[in-house]
Amino acid sequence: MDESLYDEFGNYLGPDLEDDEDDLEFEQEQEQDEADFDANYDQQQQQQEEEDEVMEEQNALMRVDDIPANQIVLHEDKKYYPSAEEVYGADVETMVQEEDTQPLSEPIVKPVEVRKFIVSEKNLPETRYSKDVPINVDQPERYTDIHVLERERGISIKSMPMTMVMQDVNEKSYLLNVMDTPGHTDFLDEVVAATRLADGVALVVDVVEGVMVNTEKIIKQCIHDGLAITLVINKMDRLILELKLPPNDAYFKIRHTIEEVNSVIRNTPGGENVRLSPELGNVCFASSQTGWCFNLKSFARLYADSYGKQDM
Ligand SMILES: Nc1nc2c(ncn2[C@@H]2O[C@H](COP(=O)(O)OP(=O)(O)O)[C@@H](O)[C@H]2O)c(=O)[nH]1
Ligand SMILES: [Mg+2]
């Protein structure tokens, strides 16, 4: 190692170690770059001038909007926050209210209100049959439940009067006013109001459930008002389809239900002499869902019509 090229600390002092060839190439490149740059520069200068002209024209139009950053802004003109419209957009209605301008009883955001009214017969399509008569389709027509809620829940809520022309056994026509009342205990008031108008009562009792609390209340009300009661043992189909009872058991079940009603009547002041019994003609058996109803007399006639006259 040539020591003269290094100082006492070992630092290199000699001439540059870079290749001379590299240097030459580098210099040539630089010269070329400079020439290119000069040519480009003239072109850019020209472009720049053209652009400047356009910008100046635009600036002349936009000058009003360019507020210098150091401009003095009055206190009342100062804007710290964006406005509601800027935040939510022009198509959103924003409302700023003083405290307590709206009473507490009124909700700030009102719930969506869907008004539910009665189901009325309007704009029905033209049909070949008369719409005056309730028509049974697959589902029994809830003809007296016209309120949307009644249809939805499947129970009667309001009393519903109907006027029908009905024939008696001698085929004499009568105008019959029927008031269908709700059976749920919450709506007993509807029943009480209806009993004031009625001459008689058709008491519909579920044969399986028998006398419920509300049935008892209604029976007492009817006896109190001195109304004649006809007992309709309803949902007879349940004995067959649901409970699948043999005829003998079904008979005892029906008898028990009738007896339950009779015992309530007996225990009500004024009802001591009232008795409901199929042989007295004031009890009938029905299945409103399957659409049939009979009492002993009508069933006997049906039997006689089917099997010929019998001694009974
Ligand atoms: N299985 C059966 N269910 C019935 C019968 N009649 C009514 N129902 C059902 O009992 C429920 C109440 O009947 P509804 O006559 O509307 O009672 P309301 O509220 O007292 O008028 C409904 O869900 C009916 O489907 C029937 O004969 N058989
Ligand atoms: Mg009803």
mmCIF file of C-alpha atoms and ligand atoms in Angstrom:
data_model
loop_
_atom_site.group_PDB
_atom_site.id
_atom_site.type_symbol
_atom_site.label_atom_id
_atom_site.label_comp_id
_atom_site.label_asym_id
_atom_site.label_seq_id
_atom_site.Cartn_x
_atom_site.Cartn_y
_atom_site.Cartn_z
ATOM 1 C CA MET A 1 0.000 0.000 0.000
ATOM 2 C CA ASP A 2 1.386 3.423 -0.945
ATOM 3 C CA GLU A 3 1.590 5.236 2.342
ATOM 4 C CA SER A 4 2.115 8.689 0.772
ATOM 5 C CA LEU A 5 -1.493 8.582 -0.373
ATOM 6 C CA TYR A 6 -2.796 8.385 3.218
ATOM 7 C CA ASP A 7 -2.426 10.681 6.205
ATOM 8 C CA GLU A 8 -1.426 9.531 9.664
ATOM 9 C CA PHE A 9 -5.039 8.669 10.451
ATOM 10 C CA GLY A 10 -5.402 6.457 7.426
ATOM 11 C CA ASN A 11 -7.595 8.870 5.433
ATOM 12 C CA TYR A 12 -7.146 8.716 1.710
ATOM 13 C CA LEU A 13 -5.563 11.820 0.200
ATOM 14 C CA GLY A 14 -4.716 10.746 -3.345
ATOM 15 C CA PRO A 15 -6.377 11.740 -6.641
ATOM 16 C CA ASP A 16 -10.019 10.802 -7.412
ATOM 17 C CA LEU A 17 -10.488 7.081 -7.787
ATOM 18 C CA GLU A 18 -13.382 7.420 -10.283
ATOM 19 C CA ASP A 19 -12.906 6.109 -13.743
ATOM 20 C CA ASP A 20 -11.918 8.710 -16.323
ATOM 21 C CA GLU A 21 -14.145 7.005 -18.883
ATOM 22 C CA ASP A 22 -17.176 7.442 -16.652
ATOM 23 C CA ASP A 23 -16.367 11.099 -16.236
ATOM 24 C CA LEU A 24 -16.208 11.609 -19.947
ATOM 25 C CA GLU A 25 -19.520 9.911 -20.531
ATOM 26 C CA PHE A 26 -21.114 11.928 -17.769
ATOM 27 C CA GLU A 27 -19.890 15.193 -19.237
ATOM 28 C CA GLN A 28 -21.218 14.261 -22.657
ATOM 29 C CA GLU A 29 -24.578 13.389 -21.202
ATOM 30 C CA GLN A 30 -24.735 16.671 -19.384
ATOM 31 C CA GLU A 31 -24.005 18.597 -22.563
ATOM 32 C CA GLN A 32 -26.721 16.710 -24.390
ATOM 33 C CA ASP A 33 -29.175 17.376 -21.559
ATOM 34 C CA GLU A 34 -28.435 21.060 -21.635
ATOM 35 C CA ALA A 35 -29.070 21.247 -25.378
ATOM 36 C CA ASP A 36 -32.358 19.375 -24.958
ATOM 37 C CA PHE A 37 -33.314 21.578 -22.069
ATOM 38 C CA ASP A 38 -32.721 24.754 -24.093
ATOM 39 C CA ALA A 39 -34.930 23.511 -26.908
ATOM 40 C CA ASN A 40 -37.656 22.450 -24.437
ATOM 41 C CA TYR A 41 -37.404 25.680 -22.553
ATOM 42 C CA ASP A 42 -38.307 27.785 -25.580
ATOM 43 C CA GLN A 43 -41.336 25.586 -26.236
ATOM 44 C CA GLN A 44 -42.458 25.665 -22.595
ATOM 45 C CA GLN A 45 -41.996 29.409 -22.460
ATOM 46 C CA GLN A 46 -44.392 29.775 -25.349
ATOM 47 C CA GLN A 47 -46.958 27.440 -23.781
ATOM 48 C CA GLN A 48 -46.667 29.190 -20.469
ATOM 49 C CA GLU A 49 -47.394 32.540 -22.075
ATOM 50 C CA GLU A 50 -50.515 31.161 -23.729
ATOM 51 C CA GLU A 51 -51.713 29.622 -20.473
ATOM 52 C CA ASP A 52 -51.050 32.852 -18.610
ATOM 53 C CA GLU A 53 -53.295 34.683 -21.001
ATOM 54 C CA VAL A 54 -56.141 32.235 -20.448
ATOM 55 C CA MET A 55 -55.656 32.336 -16.685
ATOM 56 C CA GLU A 56 -55.761 36.085 -16.667
ATOM 57 C CA GLU A 57 -59.051 36.056 -18.499
ATOM 58 C CA GLN A 58 -60.466 33.560 -15.989
ATOM 59 C CA ASN A 59 -59.129 35.493 -13.054
ATOM 60 C CA ALA A 60 -60.885 38.570 -14.293
ATOM 61 C CA LEU A 61 -64.142 36.636 -13.950
ATOM 62 C CA MET A 62 -63.329 35.026 -10.582
ATOM 63 C CA ARG A 63 -61.762 37.954 -8.897
ATOM 64 C CA VAL A 64 -64.804 38.597 -6.725
ATOM 65 C CA ASP A 65 -64.578 35.136 -5.137
ATOM 66 C CA ASP A 66 -60.932 35.392 -4.246
ATOM 67 C CA ILE A 67 -60.965 36.723 -0.734
ATOM 68 C CA PRO A 68 -57.472 37.326 0.541
ATOM 69 C CA ALA A 69 -56.663 35.306 3.647
ATOM 70 C CA ASN A 70 -55.689 38.370 5.637
ATOM 71 C CA GLN A 71 -58.893 40.288 4.924
ATOM 72 C CA ILE A 72 -60.608 41.703 7.971
ATOM 73 C CA VAL A 73 -63.887 39.845 8.635
ATOM 74 C CA LEU A 74 -66.437 41.461 10.903
ATOM 75 C CA HIS A 75 -67.371 39.490 14.017
ATOM 76 C CA GLU A 76 -70.961 39.022 12.903
ATOM 77 C CA ASP A 77 -69.807 37.756 9.502
ATOM 78 C CA LYS A 78 -67.472 35.183 10.950
ATOM 79 C CA LYS A 79 -68.402 31.625 10.189
ATOM 80 C CA TYR A 80 -67.075 28.935 12.481
ATOM 81 C CA TYR A 81 -69.348 26.049 11.491
ATOM 82 C CA PRO A 82 -70.956 25.038 8.228
ATOM 83 C CA SER A 83 -74.704 25.632 8.038
ATOM 84 C CA ALA A 84 -77.174 22.756 8.326
ATOM 85 C CA GLU A 85 -77.931 23.023 4.641
ATOM 86 C CA GLU A 86 -74.268 22.663 3.774
ATOM 87 C CA VAL A 87 -74.020 19.571 5.974
ATOM 88 C CA TYR A 88 -77.240 17.783 5.061
ATOM 89 C CA GLY A 89 -77.820 19.071 1.541
ATOM 90 C CA ALA A 90 -80.468 21.335 0.112
ATOM 91 C CA ASP A 91 -83.101 18.604 -0.149
ATOM 92 C CA VAL A 92 -83.163 17.876 3.614
ATOM 93 C CA GLU A 93 -85.512 19.973 5.684
ATOM 94 C CA THR A 94 -83.694 21.221 8.777
ATOM 95 C CA MET A 95 -85.416 23.035 11.578
ATOM 96 C CA VAL A 96 -83.914 24.913 14.497
ATOM 97 C CA GLN A 97 -86.281 25.546 17.383
ATOM 98 C CA GLU A 98 -86.042 27.453 20.573
ATOM 99 C CA GLU A 99 -86.155 25.368 23.724
ATOM 100 C CA ASP A 100 -89.670 24.324 24.829
ATOM 101 C CA THR A 101 -91.445 25.698 21.774
ATOM 102 C CA GLN A 102 -92.919 22.250 21.264
ATOM 103 C CA PRO A 103 -95.030 20.802 24.090
ATOM 104 C CA LEU A 104 -93.787 17.596 25.697
ATOM 105 C CA SER A 105 -96.979 15.819 24.705
ATOM 106 C CA GLU A 106 -96.036 16.096 21.064
ATOM 107 C CA PRO A 107 -93.213 13.847 19.884
ATOM 108 C CA ILE A 108 -90.387 15.552 18.003
ATOM 109 C CA VAL A 109 -90.323 12.790 15.455
ATOM 110 C CA LYS A 110 -93.885 11.649 14.996
ATOM 111 C CA PRO A 111 -94.437 7.931 14.424
ATOM 112 C CA VAL A 112 -95.719 6.994 11.009
ATOM 113 C CA GLU A 113 -99.458 6.914 11.368
ATOM 114 C CA VAL A 114 -101.407 4.328 9.469
ATOM 115 C CA ARG A 115 -105.087 4.981 9.762
ATOM 116 C CA LYS A 116 -107.158 1.857 9.910
ATOM 117 C CA PHE A 117 -110.767 2.183 9.052
ATOM 118 C CA ILE A 118 -113.534 -0.205 8.353
ATOM 119 C CA VAL A 119 -113.542 -2.560 5.453
ATOM 120 C CA SER A 120 -116.254 -1.195 3.250
ATOM 121 C CA GLU A 121 -117.615 -2.454 0.004
ATOM 122 C CA LYS A 122 -116.408 0.092 -2.498
ATOM 123 C CA ASN A 123 -115.406 -0.247 -6.110
ATOM 124 C CA LEU A 124 -116.164 -3.935 -6.091
ATOM 125 C CA PRO A 125 -115.884 -5.605 -9.459
ATOM 126 C CA GLU A 126 -119.126 -6.432 -11.204
ATOM 127 C CA THR A 127 -120.362 -9.936 -10.448
ATOM 128 C CA ARG A 128 -123.151 -12.170 -11.578
ATOM 129 C CA TYR A 129 -124.329 -12.896 -8.060
ATOM 130 C CA SER A 130 -125.976 -10.538 -5.619
ATOM 131 C CA LYS A 131 -123.722 -9.107 -2.936
ATOM 132 C CA ASP A 132 -126.665 -8.695 -0.573
ATOM 133 C CA VAL A 133 -126.230 -12.186 0.807
ATOM 134 C CA PRO A 134 -123.118 -13.133 2.759
ATOM 135 C CA ILE A 135 -121.229 -15.611 0.632
ATOM 136 C CA ASN A 136 -119.180 -18.403 2.083
ATOM 137 C CA VAL A 137 -115.932 -18.987 0.308
ATOM 138 C CA ASP A 138 -113.232 -21.347 1.688
ATOM 139 C CA GLN A 139 -112.844 -19.195 4.778
ATOM 140 C CA PRO A 140 -116.086 -18.278 6.530
ATOM 141 C CA GLU A 141 -116.926 -14.692 5.641
ATOM 142 C CA ARG A 142 -116.596 -12.523 8.752
ATOM 143 C CA TYR A 143 -119.517 -10.511 7.610
ATOM 144 C CA THR A 144 -120.123 -8.629 10.835
ATOM 145 C CA ASP A 145 -116.441 -7.932 11.502
ATOM 146 C CA ILE A 146 -115.833 -4.990 9.236
ATOM 147 C CA HIS A 147 -113.129 -3.247 11.241
ATOM 148 C CA VAL A 148 -109.601 -3.964 10.055
ATOM 149 C CA LEU A 149 -108.555 -4.798 13.634
ATOM 150 C CA GLU A 150 -111.403 -7.292 13.969
ATOM 151 C CA ARG A 151 -110.289 -9.013 10.782
ATOM 152 C CA GLU A 152 -106.655 -9.004 11.828
ATOM 153 C CA ARG A 153 -107.254 -10.426 15.315
ATOM 154 C CA GLY A 154 -110.106 -12.694 14.355
ATOM 155 C CA ILE A 155 -112.470 -11.470 17.084
ATOM 156 C CA SER A 156 -115.403 -9.080 17.210
ATOM 157 C CA ILE A 157 -114.751 -5.767 18.948
ATOM 158 C CA LYS A 158 -117.786 -3.630 18.146
ATOM 159 C CA SER A 159 -121.446 -4.545 18.014
ATOM 160 C CA MET A 160 -122.742 -4.882 14.503
ATOM 161 C CA PRO A 161 -126.398 -4.552 13.601
ATOM 162 C CA MET A 162 -127.874 -6.345 10.619
ATOM 163 C CA THR A 163 -131.347 -6.349 9.162
ATOM 164 C CA MET A 164 -132.510 -9.403 7.299
ATOM 165 C CA VAL A 165 -135.731 -10.717 5.853
ATOM 166 C CA MET A 166 -136.248 -14.166 7.369
ATOM 167 C CA GLN A 167 -139.044 -16.676 7.113
ATOM 168 C CA ASP A 168 -140.605 -18.532 9.981
ATOM 169 C CA VAL A 169 -141.607 -22.197 9.836
ATOM 170 C CA ASN A 170 -144.835 -21.243 8.038
ATOM 171 C CA GLU A 171 -142.770 -19.392 5.434
ATOM 172 C CA LYS A 172 -144.070 -16.046 6.525
ATOM 173 C CA SER A 173 -141.483 -13.328 6.063
ATOM 174 C CA TYR A 174 -140.348 -11.121 8.862
ATOM 175 C CA LEU A 175 -137.884 -8.314 9.108
ATOM 176 C CA LEU A 176 -135.302 -9.483 11.608
ATOM 177 C CA ASN A 177 -132.836 -7.174 13.252
ATOM 178 C CA VAL A 178 -129.763 -8.970 14.530
ATOM 179 C CA MET A 179 -127.122 -7.385 16.687
ATOM 180 C CA ASP A 180 -123.847 -9.297 16.637
ATOM 181 C CA THR A 181 -121.937 -8.520 19.803
ATOM 182 C CA PRO A 182 -118.359 -9.306 20.756
ATOM 183 C CA GLY A 183 -117.701 -12.287 22.973
ATOM 184 C CA HIS A 184 -114.477 -11.113 24.551
ATOM 185 C CA THR A 185 -114.791 -10.039 28.159
ATOM 186 C CA ASP A 186 -113.127 -6.676 27.433
ATOM 187 C CA PHE A 187 -116.114 -5.646 25.361
ATOM 188 C CA LEU A 188 -118.906 -6.547 27.761
ATOM 189 C CA ASP A 189 -120.219 -2.977 27.520
ATOM 190 C CA GLU A 190 -121.157 -3.606 23.905
ATOM 191 C CA VAL A 191 -123.237 -6.609 24.995
ATOM 192 C CA VAL A 192 -124.916 -4.712 27.806
ATOM 193 C CA ALA A 193 -125.894 -1.909 25.422
ATOM 194 C CA ALA A 194 -127.259 -4.418 22.909
ATOM 195 C CA THR A 195 -129.387 -6.261 25.487
ATOM 196 C CA ARG A 196 -131.291 -3.011 26.071
ATOM 197 C CA LEU A 197 -132.393 -3.089 22.426
ATOM 198 C CA ALA A 198 -133.060 -6.785 22.093
ATOM 199 C CA ASP A 199 -136.210 -8.885 22.463
ATOM 200 C CA GLY A 200 -134.293 -12.116 22.749
ATOM 201 C CA VAL A 201 -130.810 -13.481 22.859
ATOM 202 C CA ALA A 202 -129.008 -16.189 20.936
ATOM 203 C CA LEU A 203 -126.234 -17.154 23.319
ATOM 204 C CA VAL A 204 -123.350 -18.770 21.452
ATOM 205 C CA VAL A 205 -121.240 -21.072 23.598
ATOM 206 C CA ASP A 206 -118.152 -23.000 22.551
ATOM 207 C CA VAL A 207 -119.024 -26.644 23.195
ATOM 208 C CA VAL A 208 -115.449 -27.522 24.139
ATOM 209 C CA GLU A 209 -114.631 -24.564 26.358
ATOM 210 C CA GLY A 210 -118.068 -24.387 27.909
ATOM 211 C CA VAL A 211 -119.130 -21.520 30.143
ATOM 212 C CA MET A 212 -116.407 -18.922 30.557
ATOM 213 C CA VAL A 213 -116.320 -15.907 32.864
ATOM 214 C CA ASN A 214 -117.808 -13.676 30.214
ATOM 215 C CA THR A 215 -120.540 -16.176 29.349
ATOM 216 C CA GLU A 216 -121.614 -16.087 32.969
ATOM 217 C CA LYS A 217 -121.707 -12.290 33.009
ATOM 218 C CA ILE A 218 -123.743 -12.183 29.804
ATOM 219 C CA ILE A 219 -126.213 -14.806 31.050
ATOM 220 C CA LYS A 220 -126.746 -12.827 34.260
ATOM 221 C CA GLN A 221 -127.264 -9.641 32.249
ATOM 222 C CA CYS A 222 -129.858 -11.337 30.019
ATOM 223 C CA ILE A 223 -131.771 -12.788 32.963
ATOM 224 C CA HIS A 224 -131.643 -9.402 34.649
ATOM 225 C CA ASP A 225 -133.165 -7.787 31.541
ATOM 226 C CA GLY A 226 -135.778 -10.559 31.308
ATOM 227 C CA LEU A 227 -134.708 -11.655 27.836
ATOM 228 C CA ALA A 228 -135.564 -15.038 26.344
ATOM 229 C CA ILE A 229 -132.428 -17.045 25.731
ATOM 230 C CA THR A 230 -131.749 -19.477 22.922
ATOM 231 C CA LEU A 231 -128.576 -21.436 23.438
ATOM 232 C CA VAL A 232 -126.392 -22.082 20.408
ATOM 233 C CA ILE A 233 -123.858 -24.809 21.127
ATOM 234 C CA ASN A 234 -121.189 -23.810 18.637
ATOM 235 C CA LYS A 235 -117.983 -25.354 17.306
ATOM 236 C CA MET A 236 -119.504 -28.840 17.197
ATOM 237 C CA ASP A 237 -116.853 -29.685 14.611
ATOM 238 C CA ARG A 238 -114.232 -29.543 17.344
ATOM 239 C CA LEU A 239 -115.757 -32.563 19.074
ATOM 240 C CA ILE A 240 -115.259 -34.572 15.930
ATOM 241 C CA LEU A 241 -112.152 -33.121 14.297
ATOM 242 C CA GLU A 242 -110.187 -31.934 17.310
ATOM 243 C CA LEU A 243 -111.170 -34.100 20.264
ATOM 244 C CA LYS A 244 -112.220 -37.061 18.083
ATOM 245 C CA LEU A 245 -114.748 -38.090 20.709
ATOM 246 C CA PRO A 246 -116.868 -41.238 20.321
ATOM 247 C CA PRO A 247 -120.597 -40.330 19.989
ATOM 248 C CA ASN A 248 -121.361 -41.296 23.582
ATOM 249 C CA ASP A 249 -118.615 -39.083 25.005
ATOM 250 C CA ALA A 250 -119.615 -36.258 22.690
ATOM 251 C CA TYR A 251 -123.160 -36.559 24.011
ATOM 252 C CA PHE A 252 -121.962 -36.206 27.622
ATOM 253 C CA LYS A 253 -119.737 -33.273 26.703
ATOM 254 C CA ILE A 254 -122.651 -31.451 25.058
ATOM 255 C CA ARG A 255 -124.917 -32.298 27.969
ATOM 256 C CA HIS A 256 -122.346 -31.002 30.410
ATOM 257 C CA THR A 257 -122.024 -27.683 28.549
ATOM 258 C CA ILE A 258 -125.793 -27.212 28.490
ATOM 259 C CA GLU A 259 -125.952 -28.093 32.161
ATOM 260 C CA GLU A 260 -123.252 -25.509 32.939
ATOM 261 C CA VAL A 261 -125.365 -22.798 31.315
ATOM 262 C CA ASN A 262 -128.465 -23.963 33.141
ATOM 263 C CA SER A 263 -126.740 -23.909 36.496
ATOM 264 C CA VAL A 264 -125.641 -20.297 35.975
ATOM 265 C CA ILE A 265 -129.196 -19.361 35.028
ATOM 266 C CA ARG A 266 -130.586 -21.178 38.051
ATOM 267 C CA ASN A 267 -128.236 -19.329 40.359
ATOM 268 C CA THR A 268 -129.206 -15.927 38.990
ATOM 269 C CA PRO A 269 -132.094 -14.081 40.661
ATOM 270 C CA GLY A 270 -135.067 -14.199 38.292
ATOM 271 C CA GLY A 271 -133.789 -17.234 36.385
ATOM 272 C CA GLU A 272 -135.143 -19.911 38.686
ATOM 273 C CA ASN A 273 -137.854 -20.973 36.225
ATOM 274 C CA VAL A 274 -135.796 -20.670 33.069
ATOM 275 C CA ARG A 275 -134.423 -23.866 31.587
ATOM 276 C CA LEU A 276 -132.591 -24.501 28.384
ATOM 277 C CA SER A 277 -132.942 -27.919 26.824
ATOM 278 C CA PRO A 278 -132.965 -29.338 23.279
ATOM 279 C CA GLU A 279 -136.370 -30.915 23.800
ATOM 280 C CA LEU A 280 -137.792 -27.488 24.707
ATOM 281 C CA GLY A 281 -136.579 -26.157 21.381
ATOM 282 C CA ASN A 282 -134.364 -23.454 22.848
ATOM 283 C CA VAL A 283 -131.031 -25.170 22.220
ATOM 284 C CA CYS A 284 -129.455 -25.666 18.838
ATOM 285 C CA PHE A 285 -126.161 -27.130 17.706
ATOM 286 C CA ALA A 286 -123.920 -25.413 15.217
ATOM 287 C CA SER A 287 -120.586 -25.214 13.604
ATOM 288 C CA SER A 288 -120.307 -21.736 12.209
ATOM 289 C CA GLN A 289 -116.991 -22.565 10.617
ATOM 290 C CA THR A 290 -118.329 -25.434 8.582
ATOM 291 C CA GLY A 291 -121.640 -23.662 8.127
ATOM 292 C CA TRP A 292 -124.349 -25.775 9.679
ATOM 293 C CA CYS A 293 -126.838 -25.544 12.508
ATOM 294 C CA PHE A 294 -129.674 -27.762 13.687
ATOM 295 C CA ASN A 295 -131.999 -28.289 16.574
ATOM 296 C CA LEU A 296 -133.851 -31.463 17.418
ATOM 297 C CA LYS A 297 -136.861 -30.557 15.286
ATOM 298 C CA SER A 298 -134.921 -29.527 12.192
ATOM 299 C CA PHE A 299 -132.642 -32.554 12.508
ATOM 300 C CA ALA A 300 -135.647 -34.852 12.808
ATOM 301 C CA ARG A 301 -137.073 -33.345 9.635
ATOM 302 C CA LEU A 302 -133.742 -33.793 7.867
ATOM 303 C CA TYR A 303 -133.610 -37.408 9.057
ATOM 304 C CA ALA A 304 -137.151 -38.066 7.918
ATOM 305 C CA ASP A 305 -136.449 -36.503 4.520
ATOM 306 C CA SER A 306 -133.418 -38.741 4.046
ATOM 307 C CA TYR A 307 -134.680 -42.022 5.451
ATOM 308 C CA GLY A 308 -138.418 -41.745 5.026
ATOM 309 C CA LYS A 309 -140.999 -41.097 7.693
ATOM 310 C CA GLN A 310 -140.104 -42.615 11.030
ATOM 311 C CA ASP A 311 -142.022 -42.907 14.238
ATOM 312 C CA MET A 312 -140.405 -40.634 16.774
HETATM 313 N N1 LIG B 1 -113.434 -24.922 15.104
HETATM 314 C C1 LIG B 1 -114.299 -23.919 15.057
HETATM 315 N N2 LIG B 1 -113.871 -22.663 15.284
HETATM 316 C C2 LIG B 1 -114.762 -21.654 15.211
HETATM 317 C C3 LIG B 1 -116.129 -21.873 14.905
HETATM 318 N N3 LIG B 1 -116.763 -20.687 14.936
HETATM 319 C C4 LIG B 1 -115.838 -19.744 15.229
HETATM 320 N N4 LIG B 1 -114.643 -20.318 15.391
HETATM 321 C C5 LIG B 1 -113.380 -19.644 15.720
HETATM 322 O O1 LIG B 1 -113.507 -18.943 16.929
HETATM 323 C C6 LIG B 1 -112.846 -17.700 16.853
HETATM 324 C C7 LIG B 1 -113.741 -16.578 17.309
HETATM 325 O O2 LIG B 1 -114.928 -16.593 16.587
HETATM 326 P P1 LIG B 1 -115.817 -15.275 16.421
HETATM 327 O O3 LIG B 1 -117.169 -15.688 15.984
HETATM 328 O O4 LIG B 1 -115.127 -14.285 15.576
HETATM 329 O O5 LIG B 1 -115.866 -14.753 17.916
HETATM 330 P P2 LIG B 1 -116.416 -13.343 18.452
HETATM 331 O O6 LIG B 1 -115.206 -12.548 18.770
HETATM 332 O O7 LIG B 1 -117.208 -13.708 19.662
HETATM 333 O O8 LIG B 1 -117.248 -12.758 17.367
HETATM 334 C C8 LIG B 1 -112.404 -17.551 15.410
HETATM 335 O O9 LIG B 1 -111.027 -17.749 15.361
HETATM 336 C C9 LIG B 1 -113.109 -18.631 14.655
HETATM 337 O O10 LIG B 1 -112.303 -19.182 13.644
HETATM 338 C C10 LIG B 1 -116.538 -23.222 14.650
HETATM 339 O O11 LIG B 1 -117.695 -23.530 14.375
HETATM 340 N N5 LIG B 1 -115.592 -24.192 14.732
HETATM 341 MG MG MG B 2 -118.177 -11.977 15.967
#
